[in-house]
GROMACS .gro file of C-alpha atoms in nm:
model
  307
    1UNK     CA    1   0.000   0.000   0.000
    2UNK     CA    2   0.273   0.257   0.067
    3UNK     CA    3   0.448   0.170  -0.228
    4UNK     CA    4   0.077   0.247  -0.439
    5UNK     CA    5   0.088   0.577  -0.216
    6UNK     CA    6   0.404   0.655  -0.291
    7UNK     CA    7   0.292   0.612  -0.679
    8UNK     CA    8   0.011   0.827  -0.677
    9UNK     CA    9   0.087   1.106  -0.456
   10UNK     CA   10   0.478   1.121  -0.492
   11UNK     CA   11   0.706   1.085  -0.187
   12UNK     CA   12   0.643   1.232   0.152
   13UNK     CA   13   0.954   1.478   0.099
   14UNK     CA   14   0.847   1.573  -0.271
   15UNK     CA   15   0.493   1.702  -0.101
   16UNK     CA   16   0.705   1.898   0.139
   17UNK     CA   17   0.917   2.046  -0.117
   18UNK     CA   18   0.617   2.176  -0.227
   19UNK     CA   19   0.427   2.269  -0.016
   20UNK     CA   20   0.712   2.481   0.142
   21UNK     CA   21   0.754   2.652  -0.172
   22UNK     CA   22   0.378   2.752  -0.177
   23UNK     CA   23   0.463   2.941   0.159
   24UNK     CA   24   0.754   3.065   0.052
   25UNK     CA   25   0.619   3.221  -0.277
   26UNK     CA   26   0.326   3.366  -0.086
   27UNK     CA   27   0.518   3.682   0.092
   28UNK     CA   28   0.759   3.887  -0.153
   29UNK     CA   29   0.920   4.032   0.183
   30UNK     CA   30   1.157   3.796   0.266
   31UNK     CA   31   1.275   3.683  -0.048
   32UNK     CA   32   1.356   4.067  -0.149
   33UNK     CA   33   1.540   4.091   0.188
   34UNK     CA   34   1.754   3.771   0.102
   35UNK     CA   35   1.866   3.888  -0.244
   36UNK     CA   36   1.950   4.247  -0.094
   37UNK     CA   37   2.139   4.048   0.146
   38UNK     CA   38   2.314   3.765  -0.004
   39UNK     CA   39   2.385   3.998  -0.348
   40UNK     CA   40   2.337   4.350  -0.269
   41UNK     CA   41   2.528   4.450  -0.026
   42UNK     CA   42   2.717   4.751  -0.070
   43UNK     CA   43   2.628   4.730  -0.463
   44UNK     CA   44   2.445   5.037  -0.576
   45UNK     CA   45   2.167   4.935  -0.862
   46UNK     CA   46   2.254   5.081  -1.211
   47UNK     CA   47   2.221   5.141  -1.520
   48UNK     CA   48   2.433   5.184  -1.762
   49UNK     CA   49   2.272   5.567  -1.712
   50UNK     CA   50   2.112   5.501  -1.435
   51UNK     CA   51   1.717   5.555  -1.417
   52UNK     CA   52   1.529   5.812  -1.626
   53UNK     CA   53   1.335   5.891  -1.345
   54UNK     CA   54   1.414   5.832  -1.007
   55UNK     CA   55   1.066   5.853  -0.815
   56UNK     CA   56   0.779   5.729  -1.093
   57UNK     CA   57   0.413   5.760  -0.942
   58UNK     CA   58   0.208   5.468  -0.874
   59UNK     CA   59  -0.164   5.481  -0.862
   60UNK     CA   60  -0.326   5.156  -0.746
   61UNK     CA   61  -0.711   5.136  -0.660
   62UNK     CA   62  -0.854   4.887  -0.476
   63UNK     CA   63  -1.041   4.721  -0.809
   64UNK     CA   64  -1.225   4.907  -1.119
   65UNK     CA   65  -1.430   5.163  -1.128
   66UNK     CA   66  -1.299   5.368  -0.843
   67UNK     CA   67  -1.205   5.687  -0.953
   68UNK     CA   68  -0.860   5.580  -1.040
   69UNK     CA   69  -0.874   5.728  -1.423
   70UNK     CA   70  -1.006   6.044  -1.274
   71UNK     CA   71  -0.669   6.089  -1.044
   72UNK     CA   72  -0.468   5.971  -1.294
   73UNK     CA   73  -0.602   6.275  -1.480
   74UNK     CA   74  -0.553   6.532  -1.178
   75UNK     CA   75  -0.215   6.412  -1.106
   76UNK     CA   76  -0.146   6.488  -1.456
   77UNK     CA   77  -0.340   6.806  -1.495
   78UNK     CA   78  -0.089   7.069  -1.342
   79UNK     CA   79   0.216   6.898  -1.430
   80UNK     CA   80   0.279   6.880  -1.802
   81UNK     CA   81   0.634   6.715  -1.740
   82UNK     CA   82   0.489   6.402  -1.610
   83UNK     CA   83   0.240   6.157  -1.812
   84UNK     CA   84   0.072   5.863  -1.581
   85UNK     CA   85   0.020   5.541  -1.821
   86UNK     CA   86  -0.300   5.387  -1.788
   87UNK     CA   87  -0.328   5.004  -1.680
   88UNK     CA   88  -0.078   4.929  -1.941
   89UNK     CA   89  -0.091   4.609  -2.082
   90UNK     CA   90  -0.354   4.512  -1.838
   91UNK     CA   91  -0.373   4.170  -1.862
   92UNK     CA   92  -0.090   4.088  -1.967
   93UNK     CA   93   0.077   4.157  -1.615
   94UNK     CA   94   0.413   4.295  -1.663
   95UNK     CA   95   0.456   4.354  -1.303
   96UNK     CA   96   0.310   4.105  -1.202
   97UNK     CA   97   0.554   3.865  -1.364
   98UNK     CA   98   0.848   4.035  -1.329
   99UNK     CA   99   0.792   4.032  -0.949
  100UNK     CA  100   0.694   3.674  -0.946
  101UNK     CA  101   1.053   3.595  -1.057
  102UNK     CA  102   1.165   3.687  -0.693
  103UNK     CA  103   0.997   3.466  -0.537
  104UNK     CA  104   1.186   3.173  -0.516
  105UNK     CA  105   1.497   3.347  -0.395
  106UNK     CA  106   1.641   3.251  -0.026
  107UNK     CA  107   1.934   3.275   0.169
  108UNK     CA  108   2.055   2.898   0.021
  109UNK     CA  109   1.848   2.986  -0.380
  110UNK     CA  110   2.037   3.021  -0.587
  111UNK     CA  111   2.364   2.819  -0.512
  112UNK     CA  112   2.667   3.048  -0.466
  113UNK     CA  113   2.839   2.785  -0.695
  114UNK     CA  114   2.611   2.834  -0.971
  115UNK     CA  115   2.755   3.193  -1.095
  116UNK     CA  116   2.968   3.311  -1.259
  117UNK     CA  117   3.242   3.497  -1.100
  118UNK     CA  118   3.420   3.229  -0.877
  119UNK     CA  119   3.491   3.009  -1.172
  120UNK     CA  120   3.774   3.004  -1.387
  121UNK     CA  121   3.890   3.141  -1.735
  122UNK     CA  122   3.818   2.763  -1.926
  123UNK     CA  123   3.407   2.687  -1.875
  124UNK     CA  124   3.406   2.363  -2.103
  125UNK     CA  125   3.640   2.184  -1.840
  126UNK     CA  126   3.367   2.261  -1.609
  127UNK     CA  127   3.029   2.161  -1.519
  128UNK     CA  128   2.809   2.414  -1.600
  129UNK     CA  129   2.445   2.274  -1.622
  130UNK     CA  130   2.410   2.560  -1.383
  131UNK     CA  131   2.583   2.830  -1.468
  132UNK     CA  132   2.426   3.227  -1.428
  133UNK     CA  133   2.507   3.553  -1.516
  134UNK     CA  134   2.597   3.786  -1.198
  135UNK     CA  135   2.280   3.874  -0.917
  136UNK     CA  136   2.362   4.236  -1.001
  137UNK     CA  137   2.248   4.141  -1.330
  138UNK     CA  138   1.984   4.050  -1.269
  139UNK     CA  139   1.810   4.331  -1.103
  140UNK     CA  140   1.972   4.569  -1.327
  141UNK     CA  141   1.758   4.366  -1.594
  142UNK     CA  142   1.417   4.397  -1.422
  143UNK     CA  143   1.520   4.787  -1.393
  144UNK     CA  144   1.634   4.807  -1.772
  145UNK     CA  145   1.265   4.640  -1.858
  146UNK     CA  146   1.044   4.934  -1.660
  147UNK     CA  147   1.274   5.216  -1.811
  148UNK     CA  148   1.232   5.046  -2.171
  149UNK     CA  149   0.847   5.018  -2.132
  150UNK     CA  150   0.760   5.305  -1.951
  151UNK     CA  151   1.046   5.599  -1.924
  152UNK     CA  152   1.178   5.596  -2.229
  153UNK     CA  153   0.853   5.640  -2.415
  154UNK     CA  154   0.796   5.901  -2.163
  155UNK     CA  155   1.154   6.097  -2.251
  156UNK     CA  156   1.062   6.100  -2.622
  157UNK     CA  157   0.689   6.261  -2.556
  158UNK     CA  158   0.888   6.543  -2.392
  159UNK     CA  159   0.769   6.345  -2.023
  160UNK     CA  160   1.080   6.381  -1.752
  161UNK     CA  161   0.868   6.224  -1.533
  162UNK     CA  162   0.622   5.894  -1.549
  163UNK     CA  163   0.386   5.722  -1.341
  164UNK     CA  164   0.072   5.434  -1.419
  165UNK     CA  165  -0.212   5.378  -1.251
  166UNK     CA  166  -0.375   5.017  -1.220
  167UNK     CA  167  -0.635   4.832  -1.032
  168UNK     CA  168  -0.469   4.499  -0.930
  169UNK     CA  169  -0.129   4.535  -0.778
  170UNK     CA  170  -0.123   4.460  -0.432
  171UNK     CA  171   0.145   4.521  -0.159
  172UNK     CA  172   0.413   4.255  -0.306
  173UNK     CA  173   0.393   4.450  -0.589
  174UNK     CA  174   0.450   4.810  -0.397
  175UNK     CA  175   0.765   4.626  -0.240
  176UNK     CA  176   0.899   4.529  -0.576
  177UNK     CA  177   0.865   4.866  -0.724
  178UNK     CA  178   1.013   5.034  -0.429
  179UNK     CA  179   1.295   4.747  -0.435
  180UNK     CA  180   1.379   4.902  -0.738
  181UNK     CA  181   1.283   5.283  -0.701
  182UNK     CA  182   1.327   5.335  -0.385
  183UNK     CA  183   1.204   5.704  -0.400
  184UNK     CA  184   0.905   5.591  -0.604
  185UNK     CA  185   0.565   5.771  -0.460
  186UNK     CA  186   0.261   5.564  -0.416
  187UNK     CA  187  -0.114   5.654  -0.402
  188UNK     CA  188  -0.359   5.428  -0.301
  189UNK     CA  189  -0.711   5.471  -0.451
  190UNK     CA  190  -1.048   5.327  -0.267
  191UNK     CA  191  -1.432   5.341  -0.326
  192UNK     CA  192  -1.731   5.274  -0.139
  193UNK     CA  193  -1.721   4.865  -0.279
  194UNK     CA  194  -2.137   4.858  -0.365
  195UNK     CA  195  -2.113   5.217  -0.548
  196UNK     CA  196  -1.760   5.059  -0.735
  197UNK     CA  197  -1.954   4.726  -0.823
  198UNK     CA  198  -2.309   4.912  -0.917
  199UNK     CA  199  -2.089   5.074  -1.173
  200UNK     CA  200  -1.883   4.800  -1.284
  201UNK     CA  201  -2.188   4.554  -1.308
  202UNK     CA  202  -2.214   4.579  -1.677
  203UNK     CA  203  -1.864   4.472  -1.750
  204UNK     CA  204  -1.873   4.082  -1.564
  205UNK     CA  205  -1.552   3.980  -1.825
  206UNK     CA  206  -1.253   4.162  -1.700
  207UNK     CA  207  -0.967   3.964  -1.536
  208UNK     CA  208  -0.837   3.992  -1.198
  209UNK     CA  209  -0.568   3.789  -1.348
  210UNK     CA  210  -0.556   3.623  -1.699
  211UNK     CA  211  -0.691   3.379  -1.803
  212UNK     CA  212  -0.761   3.219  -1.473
  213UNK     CA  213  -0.967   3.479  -1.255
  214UNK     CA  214  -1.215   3.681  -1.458
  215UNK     CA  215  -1.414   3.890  -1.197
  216UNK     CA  216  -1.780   3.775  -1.264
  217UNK     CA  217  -2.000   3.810  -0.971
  218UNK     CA  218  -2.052   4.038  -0.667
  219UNK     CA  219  -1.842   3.776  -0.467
  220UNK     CA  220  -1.530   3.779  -0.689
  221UNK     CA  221  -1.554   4.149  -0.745
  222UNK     CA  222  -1.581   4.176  -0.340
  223UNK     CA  223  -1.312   3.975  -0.267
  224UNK     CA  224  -1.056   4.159  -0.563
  225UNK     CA  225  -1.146   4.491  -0.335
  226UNK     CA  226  -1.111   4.370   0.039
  227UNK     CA  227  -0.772   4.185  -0.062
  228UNK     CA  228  -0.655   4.531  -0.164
  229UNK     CA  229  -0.781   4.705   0.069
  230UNK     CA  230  -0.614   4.513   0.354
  231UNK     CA  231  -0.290   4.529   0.146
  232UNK     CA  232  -0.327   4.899   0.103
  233UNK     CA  233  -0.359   4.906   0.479
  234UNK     CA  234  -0.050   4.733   0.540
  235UNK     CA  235   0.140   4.975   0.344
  236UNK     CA  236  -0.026   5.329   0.527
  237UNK     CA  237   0.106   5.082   0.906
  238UNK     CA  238   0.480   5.091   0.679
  239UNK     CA  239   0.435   5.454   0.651
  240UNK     CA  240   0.440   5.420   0.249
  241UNK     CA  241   0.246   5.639   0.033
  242UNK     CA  242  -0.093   5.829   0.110
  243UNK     CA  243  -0.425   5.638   0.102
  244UNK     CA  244  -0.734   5.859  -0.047
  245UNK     CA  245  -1.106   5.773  -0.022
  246UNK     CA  246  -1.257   5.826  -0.390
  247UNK     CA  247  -1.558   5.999  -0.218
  248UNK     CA  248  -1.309   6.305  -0.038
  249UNK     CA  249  -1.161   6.375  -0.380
  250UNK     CA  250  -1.319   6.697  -0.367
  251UNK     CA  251  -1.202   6.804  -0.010
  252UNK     CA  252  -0.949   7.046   0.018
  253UNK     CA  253  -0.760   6.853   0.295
  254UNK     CA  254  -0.747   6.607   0.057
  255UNK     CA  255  -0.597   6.769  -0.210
  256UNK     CA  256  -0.338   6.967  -0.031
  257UNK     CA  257  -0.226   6.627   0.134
  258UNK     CA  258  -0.164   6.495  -0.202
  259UNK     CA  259  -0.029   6.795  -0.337
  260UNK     CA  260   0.227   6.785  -0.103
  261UNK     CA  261   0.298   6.458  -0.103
  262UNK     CA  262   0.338   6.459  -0.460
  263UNK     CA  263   0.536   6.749  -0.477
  264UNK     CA  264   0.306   7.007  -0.718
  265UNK     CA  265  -0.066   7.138  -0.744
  266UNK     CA  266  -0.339   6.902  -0.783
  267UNK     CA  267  -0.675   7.081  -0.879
  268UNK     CA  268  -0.995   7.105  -0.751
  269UNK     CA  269  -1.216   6.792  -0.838
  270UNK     CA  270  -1.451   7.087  -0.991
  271UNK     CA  271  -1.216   7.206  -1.213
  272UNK     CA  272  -1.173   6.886  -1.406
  273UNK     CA  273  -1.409   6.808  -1.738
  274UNK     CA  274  -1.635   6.542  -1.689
  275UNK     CA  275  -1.563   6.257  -1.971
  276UNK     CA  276  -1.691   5.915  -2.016
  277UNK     CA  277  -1.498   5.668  -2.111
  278UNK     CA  278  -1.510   5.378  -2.338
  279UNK     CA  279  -1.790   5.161  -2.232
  280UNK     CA  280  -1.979   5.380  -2.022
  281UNK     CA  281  -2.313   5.220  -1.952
  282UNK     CA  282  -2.623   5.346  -1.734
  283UNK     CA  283  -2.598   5.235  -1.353
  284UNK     CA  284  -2.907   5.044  -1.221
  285UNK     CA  285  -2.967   5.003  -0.834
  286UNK     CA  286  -2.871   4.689  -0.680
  287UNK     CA  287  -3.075   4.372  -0.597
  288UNK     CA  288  -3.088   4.258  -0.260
  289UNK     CA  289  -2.902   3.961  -0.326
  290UNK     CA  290  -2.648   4.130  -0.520
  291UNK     CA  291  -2.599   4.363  -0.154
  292UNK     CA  292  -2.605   4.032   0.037
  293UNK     CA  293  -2.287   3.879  -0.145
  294UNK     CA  294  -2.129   4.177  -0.156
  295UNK     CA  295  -2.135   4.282   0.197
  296UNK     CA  296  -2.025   3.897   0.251
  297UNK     CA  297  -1.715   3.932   0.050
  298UNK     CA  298  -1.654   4.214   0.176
  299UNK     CA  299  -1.647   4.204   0.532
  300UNK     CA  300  -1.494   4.405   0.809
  301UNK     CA  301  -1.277   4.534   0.638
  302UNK     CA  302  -1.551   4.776   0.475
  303UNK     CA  303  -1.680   4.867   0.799
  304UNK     CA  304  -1.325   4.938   0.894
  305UNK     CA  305  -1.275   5.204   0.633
  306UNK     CA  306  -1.619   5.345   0.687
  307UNK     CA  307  -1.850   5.141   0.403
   0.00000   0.00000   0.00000
C-alpha cells in the first residue's frame, strides 16, 4: 500500500518540497530581503545611465471603477512634465511577472556555486548545467525592462517624469517597485465597494488575473477589493504612500495632502471636465441579493474604512 501511495501522490519529501515553496512564494518580503542580502550589499543598482526617473508615481485602486482614471487625470493636470500610463498592458501583467521571478529566492536559492564569478577562465572543463550571469544582473535587468516600457517612451513625448495607474497590484507588488525605485511615490485609490460594483456591473468579463480569474459576480468582485484594501492598509502601518477615499476627492484637505505629497498642485475635483470613457453604460440600483454577497465578501474590512 505505501508503495501504491508513494505512486500516486509522490514521496512524503516531494509534497514537502512543495508545499514549502507555496509558503515561501506567498510573501515577496523575505525573499527581497535575502537577495539584498546575499547579493546587494554595498552594490548600488545601475544602469548603464542610471534611471530616467528616479521617483515614478504609482496609482493603485482597490479594483475598477474607483475613480482611479479620474486621479490619474488630476495628477497629470498641473504637471505637463509628467504623463501617468494607464493600466498598461492590463492583462498581460508585466509587473506582475516580473515580481513573481523573486519569489523563489532565499538565503541557500540560488547556489553560490552556480555563478559566474568564482569560476575560472576555461568553462568547457567545467560543469556548468548551472551556470548564471551575476545577481547584479539580474536586477539591473528587471530595472532596464520598466525604463524600456515606460520611461523611455515618456523621454521622447517630452515626459521627464512617469507614473501608471492600475487596479490589481497589491502590496508585493508596492515592495517590488520600491525594491527598485526606492524614492518611487505611491497613491492608493479606494471606493465605497457597492457604489464601485453598481458601476462596474455591466462589465462581468474583465480579469483579476488572466486567463484564470475573470471577476464575474458580486463575490469575486468583493473579494478583488477587500484583498486590496487590507494590502493597502499594510502599506499606510509601513508609513508608504498616502491612502485617499474616492468619495473626499473633492475636499481640500485632501488635495493639499496629495499635493504635497506629490510634490506640485493638484486641482480642484470641480475644475476637471467630466468625460466618459469607453464603455460607459447606465448604472441600475442593486438587488438585494447582489448587496447580500457583496457585503459577505466584503467584510470588516468595509466597515473598517467606513462602508
Amino acid at each position: 500500500m505505501k508503495s501504491i501511495g508513494r505512486a500516486i501522490l509522490g514521496p512524503r519529501r516531494s509534497r514537502l518540497t512543495s508545499r514549502g515553496a507555496r509558503d515561501q512564494a506567498a510573501r515577496l518580503e523575505r525573499q527581497l530581503d535575502a537577495f539584498d542580502s546575499r547579493f546587494l550589499t554595498g552594490a548600488p543598482l545601475q544602469t548603464s545611465s542610471g534611471p530616467l526617473c528616479e521617483n515614478p508615481v504609482f496609482i493603485l485602486s482597490a479594483g475598477w471603477r474607483s475613480g482611479s482614471t479620474l486621479l490619474q487625470r488630476m495628477v497629470m493636470a498641473n504637471n505637463p512634465s509628467i504623463i501617468v500610463w494607464g493600466e498598461p498592458y492590463d492583462i498581460a501583467s508585466p509587473i506582475q511577472t516580473l515580481a513573481d521571478q523573486l519569489r523563489p529566492f532565499s538565503a541557500d536559492w540560488p547556489r553560490s556555486g552556480y555563478f559566474v564569478e568564482p569560476r575560472g577562465s576555461d568553462l568547457s572543463n567545467e560543469w556548468v548545467a548551472n551556470l548564471y550571469p551575476p545577481a547584479q544582473a539580474f536586477r539591473t535587468a528587471h530595472l532596464a525592462y520598466l525604463e524600456t516600457l515606460f520611461a523611455a517612451p515618456a523621454e521622447a513625448l517630452g515626459r521627464s517624469h512617469w507614473g501608471l495607474k492600475e487596479v490589481r497590484l497589491g502590496s508585493d507588488h508596492v515592495r517590488y517597485l520600491r525594491w527598485l525605485y526606492p524614492k518611487a511615490k505611491f497613491v492608493f485609490l479606494i471606493r465605497n465597494p457597492l457604489d464601485a460594483y453598481r458601476s462596474y456591473r455591466g462589465r462581468l468579463t474583465w480579469f483579476a488575473d488572466w486567463p484564470n480569474h475573470v471577476v464575474a459576480t458580486p463575490h469575486s468582485f468583493g473579494r478583488h477589493w477587500r484583498r486590496l484594501c487590507n494590502e493597502f492598509l499594510e502599506m499606510q502601518d509601513q508609513d508608504v504612500g498616502v491612502l485617499l477615499h474616492y468619495e473626499r476627492l473633492g475636499d481640500d484637505a485632501t488635495l493639499s495632502s496629495l499635493s504635497d505629497y506629490l510634490g506640485w498642485s493638484v486641482p480642484r475635483l470641480q475644475e476637471m471636465a467630466r468625460l466618459k470613457g469607453w464603455n460607459s453604460k447606465e448604472e441600475k440600483p442593486l438587488g438585494a441579493i447582489e448587496k447580500a454577497m457583496l457585503r459577505r465578501a466584503v467584510g470588516s474590512t468595509a466597515r473598517a474604512l467606513g462602508y
